[in-house]
PDB file of C-alpha atoms in Angstrom:
ATOM      1  CA  MET A   1      27.821   5.845   3.086  1.00  0.00           C
ATOM      2  CA  ASN A   2      24.232   6.554   4.200  1.00  0.00           C
ATOM      3  CA  SER A   3      24.599   5.547   7.847  1.00  0.00           C
ATOM      4  CA  PHE A   4      23.923   8.676  10.235  1.00  0.00           C
ATOM      5  CA  ALA A   5      27.671   7.992  11.700  1.00  0.00           C
ATOM      6  CA  ARG A   6      29.473   7.651   8.948  1.00  0.00           C
ATOM      7  CA  ARG A   7      28.126  10.710   7.142  1.00  0.00           C
ATOM      8  CA  PHE A   8      28.401  13.083  10.113  1.00  0.00           C
ATOM      9  CA  ALA A   9      32.163  11.902  10.593  1.00  0.00           C
ATOM     10  CA  ALA A  10      33.368  12.114   7.128  1.00  0.00           C
ATOM     11  CA  LEU A  11      31.914  15.401   6.708  1.00  0.00           C
ATOM     12  CA  ALA A  12      32.863  17.131  10.183  1.00  0.00           C
ATOM     13  CA  GLY A  13      36.310  15.800   9.493  1.00  0.00           C
ATOM     14  CA  ALA A  14      36.629  17.715   6.284  1.00  0.00           C
ATOM     15  CA  ALA A  15      34.614  20.791   7.054  1.00  0.00           C
ATOM     16  CA  ALA A  16      36.481  21.088  10.291  1.00  0.00           C
ATOM     17  CA  LEU A  17      40.156  21.049   8.646  1.00  0.00           C
ATOM     18  CA  SER A  18      39.930  22.972   6.135  1.00  0.00           C
ATOM     19  CA  ALA A  19      12.260  29.529  13.761  1.00  0.00           C
ATOM     20  CA  GLY A  20      10.532  28.862  16.739  1.00  0.00           C
ATOM     21  CA  LEU A  21       7.732  26.409  18.202  1.00  0.00           C
ATOM     22  CA  ALA A  22       4.406  28.210  16.502  1.00  0.00           C
ATOM     23  CA  ALA A  23       3.145  26.850  13.338  1.00  0.00           C
ATOM     24  CA  PRO A  24       2.598  29.403  10.597  1.00  0.00           C
ATOM     25  CA  ALA A  25      -1.451  30.125   9.675  1.00  0.00           C
ATOM     26  CA  HIS A  26      -0.978  27.202   6.968  1.00  0.00           C
ATOM     27  CA  ALA A  27       1.173  24.343   8.060  1.00  0.00           C
ATOM     28  CA  GLU A  28       1.116  20.507   9.265  1.00  0.00           C
ATOM     29  CA  GLN A  29       3.092  20.090  12.358  1.00  0.00           C
ATOM     30  CA  TRP A  30       4.293  17.044  14.040  1.00  0.00           C
ATOM     31  CA  ALA A  31       5.867  16.926  17.570  1.00  0.00           C
ATOM     32  CA  ARG A  32       7.652  14.556  19.692  1.00  0.00           C
ATOM     33  CA  THR A  33       9.187  14.348  23.209  1.00  0.00           C
ATOM     34  CA  ASP A  34      12.708  12.285  22.994  1.00  0.00           C
ATOM     35  CA  ALA A  35      13.911  10.317  25.783  1.00  0.00           C
ATOM     36  CA  ARG A  36      15.998  12.054  28.222  1.00  0.00           C
ATOM     37  CA  GLY A  37      19.335  10.367  29.061  1.00  0.00           C
ATOM     38  CA  ASP A  38      19.414   8.316  25.730  1.00  0.00           C
ATOM     39  CA  VAL A  39      22.806  10.203  24.169  1.00  0.00           C
ATOM     40  CA  THR A  40      24.593   7.362  22.420  1.00  0.00           C
ATOM     41  CA  SER A  41      28.635   7.101  23.168  1.00  0.00           C
ATOM     42  CA  SER A  42      30.334   5.389  20.086  1.00  0.00           C
ATOM     43  CA  THR A  43      34.077   4.221  20.471  1.00  0.00           C
ATOM     44  CA  ASN A  44      36.495   1.973  19.175  1.00  0.00           C
ATOM     45  CA  CYS A  45      35.212   2.985  15.359  1.00  0.00           C
ATOM     46  CA  ASP A  46      36.778   1.849  12.178  1.00  0.00           C
ATOM     47  CA  ALA A  47      39.113   4.656  10.512  1.00  0.00           C
ATOM     48  CA  GLU A  48      35.660   5.594   8.480  1.00  0.00           C
ATOM     49  CA  GLY A  49      33.909   6.436  12.115  1.00  0.00           C
ATOM     50  CA  SER A  50      31.564   3.291  11.495  1.00  0.00           C
ATOM     51  CA  SER A  51      31.059  -0.080  13.108  1.00  0.00           C
ATOM     52  CA  CYS A  52      31.896   1.189  16.627  1.00  0.00           C
ATOM     53  CA  THR A  53      30.988   0.218  20.049  1.00  0.00           C
ATOM     54  CA  ASP A  54      27.603   1.762  20.904  1.00  0.00           C
ATOM     55  CA  THR A  55      27.014   2.274  24.567  1.00  0.00           C
ATOM     56  CA  ILE A  56      24.054   4.174  26.101  1.00  0.00           C
ATOM     57  CA  ASP A  57      25.462   7.197  27.965  1.00  0.00           C
ATOM     58  CA  ALA A  58      22.969   8.497  30.207  1.00  0.00           C
ATOM     59  CA  ALA A  59      24.673  11.054  32.433  1.00  0.00           C
ATOM     60  CA  ALA A  60      25.496  13.154  28.922  1.00  0.00           C
ATOM     61  CA  LYS A  61      23.409  16.070  28.462  1.00  0.00           C
ATOM     62  CA  GLN A  62      24.835  16.502  25.260  1.00  0.00           C
ATOM     63  CA  PRO A  63      23.857  16.285  22.627  1.00  0.00           C
ATOM     64  CA  ASP A  64      20.878  14.649  24.259  1.00  0.00           C
ATOM     65  CA  VAL A  65      17.453  15.840  22.128  1.00  0.00           C
ATOM     66  CA  LEU A  66      14.498  16.674  24.522  1.00  0.00           C
ATOM     67  CA  ARG A  67      11.816  17.700  21.764  1.00  0.00           C
ATOM     68  CA  VAL A  68      11.391  17.910  18.341  1.00  0.00           C
ATOM     69  CA  VAL A  69       8.791  19.655  16.023  1.00  0.00           C
ATOM     70  CA  THR A  70       8.811  19.149  12.359  1.00  0.00           C
ATOM     71  CA  THR A  71       6.527  21.963  10.273  1.00  0.00           C
ATOM     72  CA  HIS A  72       5.204  21.678   6.380  1.00  0.00           C
ATOM     73  CA  THR A  73       4.313  24.940   5.047  1.00  0.00           C
ATOM     74  CA  THR A  74       3.211  26.209   1.892  1.00  0.00           C
ATOM     75  CA  ASP A  75       6.792  27.450   1.137  1.00  0.00           C
ATOM     76  CA  ARG A  76       9.451  25.160   3.582  1.00  0.00           C
ATOM     77  CA  VAL A  77       9.820  22.280   5.458  1.00  0.00           C
ATOM     78  CA  LYS A  78      11.278  22.839   9.045  1.00  0.00           C
ATOM     79  CA  VAL A  79      12.583  21.405  11.877  1.00  0.00           C
ATOM     80  CA  TYR A  80      13.294  22.611  15.666  1.00  0.00           C
ATOM     81  CA  ALA A  81      14.815  20.724  18.570  1.00  0.00           C
ATOM     82  CA  ARG A  82      15.342  21.454  22.180  1.00  0.00           C
ATOM     83  CA  TYR A  83      18.324  19.909  24.309  1.00  0.00           C
ATOM     84  CA  ALA A  84      19.236  19.655  27.632  1.00  0.00           C
ATOM     85  CA  GLU A  85      22.470  21.268  27.326  1.00  0.00           C
ATOM     86  CA  MET A  86      24.080  23.136  24.490  1.00  0.00           C
ATOM     87  CA  THR A  87      27.711  24.633  24.439  1.00  0.00           C
ATOM     88  CA  SER A  88      29.573  25.735  21.300  1.00  0.00           C
ATOM     89  CA  GLY A  89      32.744  24.052  21.981  1.00  0.00           C
ATOM     90  CA  GLY A  90      34.327  21.460  19.685  1.00  0.00           C
ATOM     91  CA  VAL A  91      32.925  20.248  16.558  1.00  0.00           C
ATOM     92  CA  ARG A  92      29.265  19.385  16.491  1.00  0.00           C
ATOM     93  CA  VAL A  93      27.075  18.215  13.388  1.00  0.00           C
ATOM     94  CA  HIS A  94      23.080  18.911  13.265  1.00  0.00           C
ATOM     95  CA  GLN A  95      21.551  16.855  10.585  1.00  0.00           C
ATOM     96  CA  PHE A  96      17.793  17.066   8.956  1.00  0.00           C
ATOM     97  CA  ARG A  97      16.793  14.348   6.964  1.00  0.00           C
ATOM     98  CA  VAL A  98      13.745  14.787   4.501  1.00  0.00           C
ATOM     99  CA  TYR A  99      12.120  12.180   2.274  1.00  0.00           C
ATOM    100  CA  THR A 100       9.386  13.071  -0.244  1.00  0.00           C
ATOM    101  CA  ASN A 101       6.157  11.473  -1.957  1.00  0.00           C
ATOM    102  CA  GLU A 102       7.905  11.415  -4.846  1.00  0.00           C
ATOM    103  CA  GLY A 103      11.058   9.704  -3.582  1.00  0.00           C
ATOM    104  CA  VAL A 104      12.992  12.657  -3.284  1.00  0.00           C
ATOM    105  CA  ARG A 105      15.829  11.706  -0.688  1.00  0.00           C
ATOM    106  CA  ARG A 106      17.706  15.071   0.401  1.00  0.00           C
ATOM    107  CA  ARG A 107      19.753  15.870   4.177  1.00  0.00           C
ATOM    108  CA  LEU A 108      20.619  19.340   5.024  1.00  0.00           C
ATOM    109  CA  THR A 109      23.802  19.097   7.231  1.00  0.00           C
ATOM    110  CA  VAL A 110      25.159  21.772   9.420  1.00  0.00           C
ATOM    111  CA  ILE A 111      28.575  21.544  10.559  1.00  0.00           C
ATOM    112  CA  LEU A 112      30.051  23.678  13.750  1.00  0.00           C
ATOM    113  CA  ASP A 113      33.476  23.967  14.975  1.00  0.00           C
ATOM    114  CA  ASP A 114      33.808  25.972  18.082  1.00  0.00           C
ATOM    115  CA  GLY A 115      30.584  27.569  17.065  1.00  0.00           C
ATOM    116  CA  ARG A 116      31.452  28.713  13.799  1.00  0.00           C
ATOM    117  CA  VAL A 117      29.617  27.365  10.897  1.00  0.00           C
ATOM    118  CA  VAL A 118      32.178  25.279   8.499  1.00  0.00           C
ATOM    119  CA  TYR A 119      29.482  23.382   6.507  1.00  0.00           C
ATOM    120  CA  ASN A 120      26.022  24.424   5.709  1.00  0.00           C
ATOM    121  CA  GLN A 121      24.776  22.164   2.814  1.00  0.00           C
ATOM    122  CA  LEU A 122      21.963  20.412   1.498  1.00  0.00           C
ATOM    123  CA  ASP A 123      23.190  16.674  -0.249  1.00  0.00           C
ATOM    124  CA  ARG A 124      21.533  14.064  -1.867  1.00  0.00           C
ATOM    125  CA  ASP A 125      21.955  10.499  -0.370  1.00  0.00           C
ATOM    126  CA  SER A 126      24.540   9.689  -2.197  1.00  0.00           C
ATOM    127  CA  GLY A 127      26.866  12.953  -1.155  1.00  0.00           C
ATOM    128  CA  SER A 128      26.220  14.756  -3.888  1.00  0.00           C
ATOM    129  CA  LYS A 129      25.437  18.248  -3.156  1.00  0.00           C
ATOM    130  CA  VAL A 130      22.377  19.898  -4.199  1.00  0.00           C
ATOM    131  CA  ALA A 131      22.344  23.868  -5.098  1.00  0.00           C
ATOM    132  CA  CYS A 132      19.682  25.654  -2.901  1.00  0.00           C
ATOM    133  CA  ALA A 133      19.446  29.148  -1.922  1.00  0.00           C
ATOM    134  CA  GLY A 134      17.209  30.245   1.110  1.00  0.00           C
ATOM    135  CA  LEU A 135      18.610  27.527   3.533  1.00  0.00           C
ATOM    136  CA  ARG A 136      17.989  28.885   6.853  1.00  0.00           C
ATOM    137  CA  ARG A 137      19.215  27.767  10.475  1.00  0.00           C
ATOM    138  CA  SER A 138      19.299  29.333  13.983  1.00  0.00           C
ATOM    139  CA  ILE A 139      21.191  27.989  16.883  1.00  0.00           C
ATOM    140  CA  ASP A 140      20.675  29.575  20.330  1.00  0.00           C
ATOM    141  CA  TYR A 141      22.565  28.544  23.338  1.00  0.00           C
ATOM    142  CA  GLY A 142      21.189  30.369  25.921  1.00  0.00           C
ATOM    143  CA  ALA A 143      17.768  28.488  25.297  1.00  0.00           C
ATOM    144  CA  ASN A 144      19.395  25.225  23.818  1.00  0.00           C
ATOM    145  CA  THR A 145      17.642  24.988  20.798  1.00  0.00           C
ATOM    146  CA  VAL A 146      18.544  24.285  16.919  1.00  0.00           C
ATOM    147  CA  ALA A 147      16.273  25.283  14.241  1.00  0.00           C
ATOM    148  CA  LEU A 148      16.816  24.294  10.447  1.00  0.00           C
ATOM    149  CA  SER A 149      14.324  24.758   7.435  1.00  0.00           C
ATOM    150  CA  ILE A 150      14.428  23.968   3.828  1.00  0.00           C
ATOM    151  CA  PRO A 151      12.471  25.895   0.882  1.00  0.00           C
ATOM    152  CA  ARG A 152      10.047  23.429  -0.528  1.00  0.00           C
ATOM    153  CA  ALA A 153      11.230  24.377  -3.983  1.00  0.00           C
ATOM    154  CA  CYS A 154      14.765  22.622  -3.296  1.00  0.00           C
ATOM    155  CA  LEU A 155      12.829  19.191  -2.377  1.00  0.00           C
ATOM    156  CA  SER A 156      10.792  19.612  -6.066  1.00  0.00           C
ATOM    157  CA  ASN A 157       7.475  21.034  -4.312  1.00  0.00           C
ATOM    158  CA  PRO A 158       6.249  17.772  -2.438  1.00  0.00           C
ATOM    159  CA  ARG A 159       2.760  16.715  -1.434  1.00  0.00           C
ATOM    160  CA  TRP A 160       4.237  15.422   1.446  1.00  0.00           C
ATOM    161  CA  VAL A 161       7.462  14.809   3.622  1.00  0.00           C
ATOM    162  CA  ARG A 162       8.977  12.409   6.209  1.00  0.00           C
ATOM    163  CA  VAL A 163      11.481  13.861   8.616  1.00  0.00           C
ATOM    164  CA  GLY A 164      14.253  12.848  10.559  1.00  0.00           C
ATOM    165  CA  PHE A 165      16.880  14.677  12.830  1.00  0.00           C
ATOM    166  CA  GLY A 166      19.649  14.347  14.460  1.00  0.00           C
ATOM    167  CA  SER A 167      22.846  15.417  16.509  1.00  0.00           C
ATOM    168  CA  MET A 168      26.500  14.217  16.760  1.00  0.00           C
ATOM    169  CA  ILE A 169      29.500  15.660  18.542  1.00  0.00           C
ATOM    170  CA  ILE A 170      32.954  14.476  17.322  1.00  0.00           C
ATOM    171  CA  ARG A 171      35.917  13.685  19.898  1.00  0.00           C
ATOM    172  CA  ASP A 172      38.575  14.128  17.340  1.00  0.00           C
ATOM    173  CA  VAL A 173      38.141  15.057  13.787  1.00  0.00           C
ATOM    174  CA  ASN A 174      41.743  13.976  13.075  1.00  0.00           C
ATOM    175  CA  ASP A 175      41.044  10.607  14.327  1.00  0.00           C
ATOM    176  CA  ALA A 176      37.617   8.780  13.450  1.00  0.00           C
ATOM    177  CA  THR A 177      38.348   5.788  15.546  1.00  0.00           C
ATOM    178  CA  ARG A 178      37.571   7.651  18.795  1.00  0.00           C
ATOM    179  CA  GLY A 179      34.129   8.198  17.460  1.00  0.00           C
ATOM    180  CA  TYR A 180      31.345  10.485  19.004  1.00  0.00           C
ATOM    181  CA  LYS A 181      28.270  10.708  20.643  1.00  0.00           C
ATOM    182  CA  SER A 182      25.116  11.182  19.021  1.00  0.00           C
ATOM    183  CA  ASP A 183      21.175  11.078  19.527  1.00  0.00           C
ATOM    184  CA  ASP A 184      18.324  10.445  17.199  1.00  0.00           C
ATOM    185  CA  ALA A 185      15.627  12.873  18.016  1.00  0.00           C
ATOM    186  CA  LEU A 186      13.125   9.900  16.658  1.00  0.00           C
ATOM    187  CA  ARG A 187      14.908   7.332  18.531  1.00  0.00           C
ATOM    188  CA  SER A 188      14.599   6.328  22.044  1.00  0.00           C
ATOM    189  CA  GLY A 189      17.427   4.506  23.218  1.00  0.00           C
ATOM    190  CA  LEU A 190      20.714   3.134  21.411  1.00  0.00           C
ATOM    191  CA  SER A 191      21.334   4.907  18.097  1.00  0.00           C
ATOM    192  CA  ALA A 192      23.748   2.252  16.448  1.00  0.00           C
ATOM    193  CA  SER A 193      26.572   3.528  14.575  1.00  0.00           C
ATOM    194  CA  THR A 194      25.275   1.377  11.623  1.00  0.00           C
ATOM    195  CA  SER A 195      21.531   3.137  11.791  1.00  0.00           C
ATOM    196  CA  ASP A 196      20.447   5.928  10.000  1.00  0.00           C
ATOM    197  CA  LEU A 197      18.036   8.989  10.894  1.00  0.00           C
ATOM    198  CA  VAL A 198      14.686   7.386  11.976  1.00  0.00           C
ATOM    199  CA  LEU A 199      11.714   9.238   9.930  1.00  0.00           C
ATOM    200  CA  GLY A 200       8.419  10.438  11.252  1.00  0.00           C
ATOM    201  CA  PRO A 201       5.231  10.467   9.823  1.00  0.00           C
ATOM    202  CA  ARG A 202       3.796  12.211   6.674  1.00  0.00           C
ATOM    203  CA  LEU A 203       3.431  15.616   6.787  1.00  0.00           C
ATOM    204  CA  SER A 204       1.068  17.438   4.013  1.00  0.00           C
ATOM    205  CA  ARG A 205       1.505  20.644   2.836  1.00  0.00           C
ATOM    206  CA  GLY A 206       0.459  23.349   4.686  1.00  0.00           C
TER     207      GLY A 206
END
């Protein structure tokens, strides 16, 4: 259950049915420009939303990530993403993956249903929840941006981190076989439904 696709599809179904670019004075930052037109369309999936038929949908503007910036400050780990286009309709998922020097693995997942946040949780790779006060998010549909951040205290105050980020649009939360569209911000080209989010380089504490 560690794949980008299976975690997103399962969480989105359950949930729907029931900061800026500038770095602080003390921070290490890394930025990447993602390829335009590299949204993966996953169809004909299994019942868990995995093992799909994956193809590139070059015409899709959503959820096409164009730019991602990751920042490690003295108190938070942050990600900022800019998209080709963003609207609030449907079920959309954003996931922020973090790996630390101590081997801690965490994922902050935010799920929105027609623009309303229905899930905002830090989890372990196993899927168990991690209590964390101070999770932050900012979603700007006018600017086509998403910003998420996690307090370092919730990550065991790491010396360095590696960060991944991706977004997904679920076609039908009642039928996982219909699949989704997704974009891994650190992977240009096809993001297979069995793949996990790519991690960026090490970022030391600011």
